[in-house]
Amino acid sequence: MAKTAPPPDKASLPNHVAIVMDGNGRWASKRMMPRAAGHVAGVSTVRTIVRAANDIGLPNLTLYAFSSENWKRPITEVSHLMGLFRAYVREDVSQLLENNVRVRFIGNRSRASEDIVALMKESEQRTAACTGLNLTLAFDYGSQEEIAAAARDMAREAAKGELDPEKITTDFFASRLSTAGTPDPDLVIRTSGEYRLSNFLLWQSAYSEFVFVDKAWPDFTREDFFEALDTFAQRERRFGAVTPEAVA
Ligand code: IPE
Ligand code: IPE
Ligand code: MG
C-alpha cells in the first residue's frame, strides 16, 4: 500500500513552497500517449495541489509553469502549453477568487500572446484583495534574465544619477526582482527525479531546502505533497550559523 502522510501540523508549515512541476512528457510517453496528454494531466495536479495548499493554510505557493527556455520546444508543444495555460487562467480564476486565493504571475510578459497577458492582468486584479493562499505562477520565467534585468535597471538609474550604487544591498537587490514582497521559498520541490533548478528562483533559493520526488508531476498527489512538507519539517536549517547545542 502506498505510504500516506496526514496533513501537516500548522506550526511546522513552511511559509513558502515553490515547485518545479516536471515529468509530464515522460509520464505520457510511458503510457504510449502524446506529450500533450501529460500536460493535460499536469493541470489536474495543479488544481489538486493548489487546493491542498489552501486547505492547510500554506501562506505562499509558487509553481513553475513555463520557463524562458521552454520556447525551444517544438512549436506544436509550445502552442498546446500556451492553450492550456490560457484555459487554466480563464477557467480557474473564479474558483480561486471563491477560495480566497490571490494569484500573481512572474516572468516575461512580452512574448506571450496579448490575450494571455490580458487574462493574467485581469486575474491579478480580480484576486488582489484575497487574503488566503498567495499563488504565484512562473510563466515564461527565467531567473538569470530576471537578475540581469534588475541589474540593468539599477545600472541605468545609477548612470543617470538617480541611484547611489552604495544603496545596492542584498535586500535592495531582492526588492528589484519580480518576487519582491514574497518571502524566499523555504522549500523547493521538484518532481520526476531530476536534480536541478532549471533557471528557477536562483537568487531566492539561496537557503531553501530541496525535496526531490521520483514521481512525475501528473502522479504527484496531495499525500505526496504532505509527505514533502513532513520531510521539510524534519530538516534542520542553519543559514550558515551553528545550532545552539553545537556551540561548545
Ligand atoms: C513539465 O513537464 C512541464 C513543462 C516544462 C512545461 P515536461 O514537459 O518537462 O516533461 P518531461 O520532463 O519532458 O517528462
Ligand atoms: C523546468 O522543466 C521548467 C518547468 C517545469 C516549467 P524542464 O523540463 O523545462 O527542465 P529541463 O529542461 O529538464 O532542465
Ligand atoms: Mg521536463
Short mmCIF file of C-alpha atoms and ligand atoms in Angstrom, two decimals:
data_model
loop_
_atom_site.label_atom_id
_atom_site.label_comp_id
_atom_site.label_asym_id
_atom_site.label_seq_id
_atom_site.Cartn_x
_atom_site.Cartn_y
_atom_site.Cartn_z
CA MET A 1 0.00 0.00 0.00
CA ALA A 2 1.19 3.49 -0.77
CA LYS A 3 2.55 5.41 2.17
CA THR A 4 0.28 8.28 3.11
CA ALA A 5 1.08 11.33 5.16
CA PRO A 6 -1.53 13.15 7.24
CA PRO A 7 -1.98 16.90 6.75
CA PRO A 8 0.99 18.60 8.37
CA ASP A 9 0.54 20.49 11.56
CA LYS A 10 0.33 24.22 11.05
CA ALA A 11 3.27 25.15 13.29
CA SER A 12 5.72 23.18 11.14
CA LEU A 13 4.49 24.51 7.81
CA PRO A 14 6.93 26.37 5.62
CA ASN A 15 5.93 29.92 4.74
CA HIS A 16 6.62 29.42 1.06
CA VAL A 17 6.82 26.32 -1.14
CA ALA A 18 8.00 26.52 -4.74
CA ILE A 19 7.54 23.61 -7.13
CA VAL A 20 9.23 22.64 -10.39
CA MET A 21 6.39 20.67 -11.93
CA ASP A 22 8.36 18.25 -14.09
CA GLY A 23 7.81 14.98 -15.90
CA ASN A 24 4.56 15.49 -17.84
CA GLY A 25 6.09 14.41 -21.14
CA ARG A 26 7.71 11.24 -19.81
CA TRP A 27 4.53 10.36 -17.91
CA ALA A 28 2.63 10.40 -21.20
CA SER A 29 5.32 8.64 -23.25
CA LYS A 30 5.39 5.78 -20.76
CA ARG A 31 1.68 5.30 -21.41
CA MET A 32 2.11 5.48 -25.17
CA MET A 33 0.29 8.80 -25.19
CA PRO A 34 1.36 12.08 -26.80
CA ARG A 35 3.26 14.52 -24.56
CA ALA A 36 0.25 16.82 -24.74
CA ALA A 37 -1.77 14.30 -22.71
CA GLY A 38 0.84 14.58 -19.97
CA HIS A 39 0.40 18.34 -19.85
CA VAL A 40 -3.38 17.95 -19.61
CA ALA A 41 -2.93 15.54 -16.70
CA GLY A 42 -0.46 18.01 -15.17
CA VAL A 43 -3.13 20.70 -14.99
CA SER A 44 -5.26 18.39 -12.81
CA THR A 45 -2.33 18.06 -10.43
CA VAL A 46 -2.02 21.85 -10.32
CA ARG A 47 -5.65 22.02 -9.17
CA THR A 48 -5.10 19.31 -6.56
CA ILE A 49 -2.01 20.92 -5.09
CA VAL A 50 -3.38 24.48 -5.08
CA ARG A 51 -6.45 23.20 -3.24
CA ALA A 52 -4.31 21.21 -0.76
CA ALA A 53 -2.06 24.21 -0.09
CA ASN A 54 -5.05 26.43 0.54
CA ASP A 55 -6.76 23.82 2.73
CA ILE A 56 -3.81 23.54 5.11
CA GLY A 57 -3.26 27.29 5.29
CA LEU A 58 0.06 27.46 3.45
CA PRO A 59 0.79 31.18 3.01
CA ASN A 60 2.73 31.08 -0.30
CA LEU A 61 2.97 28.66 -3.22
CA THR A 62 4.92 29.26 -6.42
CA LEU A 63 4.55 26.94 -9.41
CA TYR A 64 6.95 26.83 -12.35
CA ALA A 65 4.58 26.62 -15.31
CA PHE A 66 6.73 27.58 -18.31
CA SER A 67 10.42 28.51 -18.40
CA SER A 68 12.05 31.05 -20.66
CA GLU A 69 13.91 28.08 -22.18
CA ASN A 70 10.71 26.13 -22.89
CA TRP A 71 10.28 28.22 -26.07
CA LYS A 72 12.94 25.90 -27.52
CA ARG A 73 10.37 23.08 -27.69
CA PRO A 74 8.55 22.19 -30.93
CA ILE A 75 6.01 24.83 -31.86
CA THR A 76 3.13 22.36 -31.53
CA GLU A 77 4.04 21.64 -27.90
CA VAL A 78 4.55 25.33 -27.11
CA SER A 79 1.16 26.19 -28.63
CA HIS A 80 -0.50 23.43 -26.65
CA LEU A 81 1.11 24.63 -23.41
CA MET A 82 0.01 28.21 -24.17
CA GLY A 83 -3.55 26.97 -24.77
CA LEU A 84 -3.62 25.04 -21.51
CA PHE A 85 -2.25 27.99 -19.58
CA ARG A 86 -4.81 30.31 -21.17
CA ALA A 87 -7.65 27.91 -20.31
CA TYR A 88 -6.42 27.45 -16.73
CA VAL A 89 -6.18 31.18 -16.05
CA ARG A 90 -9.52 31.86 -17.70
CA GLU A 91 -11.46 28.98 -16.16
CA ASP A 92 -9.99 28.82 -12.67
CA VAL A 93 -9.89 32.46 -11.65
CA SER A 94 -13.47 32.45 -10.34
CA GLN A 95 -12.78 29.42 -8.21
CA LEU A 96 -9.54 30.88 -6.93
CA LEU A 97 -11.43 34.02 -6.01
CA GLU A 98 -14.12 31.97 -4.27
CA ASN A 99 -11.41 30.21 -2.27
CA ASN A 100 -9.74 33.48 -1.31
CA VAL A 101 -6.59 32.68 -3.33
CA ARG A 102 -4.55 35.61 -4.57
CA VAL A 103 -2.85 34.94 -7.88
CA ARG A 104 0.21 36.66 -9.29
CA PHE A 105 2.46 35.96 -12.24
CA ILE A 106 6.20 36.33 -12.57
CA GLY A 107 8.11 36.15 -15.83
CA ASN A 108 8.39 37.88 -19.13
CA ARG A 109 5.11 39.30 -20.43
CA SER A 110 6.37 40.49 -23.77
CA ARG A 111 6.42 37.18 -25.66
CA ALA A 112 3.07 35.58 -24.83
CA SER A 113 0.01 36.49 -26.88
CA GLU A 114 -1.87 39.64 -25.93
CA ASP A 115 -4.96 37.82 -24.75
CA ILE A 116 -2.92 35.71 -22.31
CA VAL A 117 -1.21 38.83 -20.95
CA ALA A 118 -4.63 40.48 -20.55
CA LEU A 119 -6.00 37.40 -18.75
CA MET A 120 -3.05 37.39 -16.35
CA LYS A 121 -3.56 41.05 -15.55
CA GLU A 122 -7.28 40.58 -15.08
CA SER A 123 -6.90 37.63 -12.72
CA GLU A 124 -4.30 39.51 -10.67
CA GLN A 125 -6.69 42.41 -10.36
CA ARG A 126 -9.73 40.27 -9.56
CA THR A 127 -7.94 38.38 -6.78
CA ALA A 128 -5.87 41.29 -5.45
CA ALA A 129 -7.85 41.58 -2.22
CA CYS A 130 -7.78 37.85 -1.41
CA THR A 131 -6.11 37.03 1.88
CA GLY A 132 -5.75 33.23 1.67
CA LEU A 133 -3.05 31.41 -0.27
CA ASN A 134 -0.72 33.61 -2.27
CA LEU A 135 -0.30 31.70 -5.55
CA THR A 136 2.50 32.76 -7.88
CA LEU A 137 2.66 31.23 -11.34
CA ALA A 138 6.05 31.49 -13.00
CA PHE A 139 5.28 31.75 -16.68
CA ASP A 140 7.92 32.49 -19.31
CA TYR A 141 10.15 32.83 -16.27
CA GLY A 142 13.93 32.58 -16.15
CA SER A 143 15.93 33.56 -13.11
CA GLN A 144 19.10 34.63 -14.89
CA GLU A 145 17.16 37.06 -17.05
CA GLU A 146 15.26 38.31 -14.00
CA ILE A 147 18.56 39.06 -12.22
CA ALA A 148 20.16 40.60 -15.33
CA ALA A 149 17.09 42.82 -15.89
CA ALA A 150 17.20 44.07 -12.30
CA ALA A 151 20.94 44.80 -12.61
CA ARG A 152 20.37 46.57 -15.93
CA ASP A 153 17.65 48.80 -14.45
CA MET A 154 19.77 49.70 -11.46
CA ALA A 155 22.80 50.44 -13.68
CA ARG A 156 20.63 52.70 -15.83
CA GLU A 157 19.36 54.60 -12.79
CA ALA A 158 22.88 54.89 -11.37
CA ALA A 159 24.19 56.23 -14.70
CA LYS A 160 21.51 58.91 -14.61
CA GLY A 161 22.46 59.78 -11.03
CA GLU A 162 19.11 58.58 -9.71
CA LEU A 163 20.52 55.70 -7.67
CA ASP A 164 23.51 55.67 -5.37
CA PRO A 165 25.38 52.38 -6.07
CA GLU A 166 26.12 52.14 -2.35
CA LYS A 167 22.41 51.56 -1.81
CA ILE A 168 22.51 48.28 -3.67
CA THR A 169 22.49 45.85 -0.76
CA THR A 170 21.18 42.29 -0.99
CA ASP A 171 17.82 43.42 0.41
CA PHE A 172 17.64 46.25 -2.08
CA PHE A 173 18.54 43.90 -4.93
CA ALA A 174 15.82 41.47 -3.84
CA SER A 175 13.31 44.33 -3.84
CA ARG A 176 14.02 44.83 -7.54
CA LEU A 177 13.25 41.23 -8.50
CA SER A 178 9.83 40.10 -9.72
CA THR A 179 9.33 38.23 -6.45
CA ALA A 180 9.63 41.39 -4.31
CA GLY A 181 7.18 41.24 -1.43
CA THR A 182 7.04 37.42 -1.33
CA PRO A 183 9.35 35.71 1.16
CA ASP A 184 12.04 33.42 -0.26
CA PRO A 185 10.92 29.79 -0.66
CA ASP A 186 11.64 27.68 2.39
CA LEU A 187 11.10 24.53 0.40
CA VAL A 188 11.64 23.77 -3.29
CA ILE A 189 10.11 20.55 -4.59
CA ARG A 190 10.97 19.05 -7.98
CA THR A 191 9.17 16.04 -9.35
CA SER A 192 10.25 13.43 -11.93
CA GLY A 193 13.63 12.52 -10.46
CA GLU A 194 15.61 15.41 -11.93
CA TYR A 195 18.01 17.17 -9.60
CA ARG A 196 18.35 20.69 -10.94
CA LEU A 197 16.77 24.12 -10.74
CA SER A 198 16.47 24.78 -14.48
CA ASN A 199 16.73 28.56 -14.04
CA PHE A 200 14.07 28.73 -11.31
CA LEU A 201 14.39 31.21 -8.40
CA LEU A 202 18.21 31.13 -8.33
CA TRP A 203 18.59 34.15 -6.07
CA GLN A 204 15.57 33.35 -3.92
CA SER A 205 16.50 29.73 -3.20
CA ALA A 206 19.88 30.59 -1.59
CA TYR A 207 18.78 28.91 1.66
CA SER A 208 15.85 26.80 0.52
CA GLU A 209 15.51 23.17 1.48
CA PHE A 210 15.15 20.83 -1.50
CA VAL A 211 12.95 17.79 -1.81
CA PHE A 212 13.26 15.74 -4.99
CA VAL A 213 10.46 13.35 -5.77
CA ASP A 214 10.77 10.50 -8.27
CA LYS A 215 7.13 10.56 -9.35
CA ALA A 216 6.22 12.54 -12.45
CA TRP A 217 4.06 15.61 -11.88
CA PRO A 218 0.80 14.04 -13.12
CA ASP A 219 1.22 11.27 -10.48
CA PHE A 220 2.02 13.69 -7.64
CA THR A 221 -0.79 13.61 -5.06
CA ARG A 222 -1.99 15.60 -2.11
CA GLU A 223 -0.38 12.94 0.13
CA ASP A 224 2.94 13.24 -1.70
CA PHE A 225 2.76 16.97 -1.11
CA PHE A 226 2.13 16.46 2.60
CA GLU A 227 4.98 13.97 2.73
CA ALA A 228 7.33 16.58 1.24
CA LEU A 229 6.13 19.08 3.86
CA ASP A 230 6.78 16.48 6.53
CA THR A 231 10.31 15.93 5.22
CA PHE A 232 10.82 19.68 5.34
CA ALA A 233 9.61 19.79 8.96
CA GLN A 234 12.38 17.36 9.91
CA ARG A 235 15.16 19.35 8.31
CA GLU A 236 17.48 21.44 10.42
CA ARG A 237 18.11 24.82 8.86
CA ARG A 238 21.22 26.69 9.93
CA PHE A 239 21.57 29.58 7.48
CA GLY A 240 25.33 29.42 7.87
CA ALA A 241 25.25 29.64 11.65
CA VAL A 242 25.64 26.83 14.19
CA THR A 243 22.83 25.33 16.22
CA PRO A 244 22.91 26.38 19.90
CA GLU A 245 23.63 22.82 21.08
CA ALA A 246 26.67 22.66 18.79
CA VAL A 247 28.24 25.68 20.49
CA ALA A 248 30.90 24.34 22.84
C1 IPE B 1 6.93 19.78 -17.22
O1 IPE B 1 6.96 18.56 -17.86
C2 IPE B 1 6.08 20.80 -17.91
C3 IPE B 1 6.82 21.89 -18.53
C4 IPE B 1 8.10 22.02 -18.59
C5 IPE B 1 6.02 22.91 -19.17
P1 IPE B 1 7.91 18.30 -19.10
O2 IPE B 1 7.20 18.70 -20.34
O3 IPE B 1 9.23 18.94 -18.91
O4 IPE B 1 8.04 16.72 -19.06
P2 IPE B 1 9.37 15.88 -19.29
O5 IPE B 1 10.38 16.41 -18.34
O6 IPE B 1 9.76 16.05 -20.71
O7 IPE B 1 8.96 14.49 -18.96
C1 IPE B 2 11.64 23.13 -15.91
O1 IPE B 2 11.45 21.89 -16.50
C2 IPE B 2 10.56 24.09 -16.33
C3 IPE B 2 9.22 23.83 -15.82
C4 IPE B 2 8.87 22.85 -15.03
C5 IPE B 2 8.23 24.76 -16.25
P1 IPE B 2 12.18 21.48 -17.85
O2 IPE B 2 11.70 20.13 -18.19
O3 IPE B 2 12.00 22.55 -18.87
O4 IPE B 2 13.70 21.47 -17.42
P2 IPE B 2 14.95 20.72 -18.04
O5 IPE B 2 14.99 21.08 -19.50
O6 IPE B 2 14.74 19.26 -17.85
O7 IPE B 2 16.12 21.22 -17.26
MG MG B 3 10.95 18.34 -18.07
#
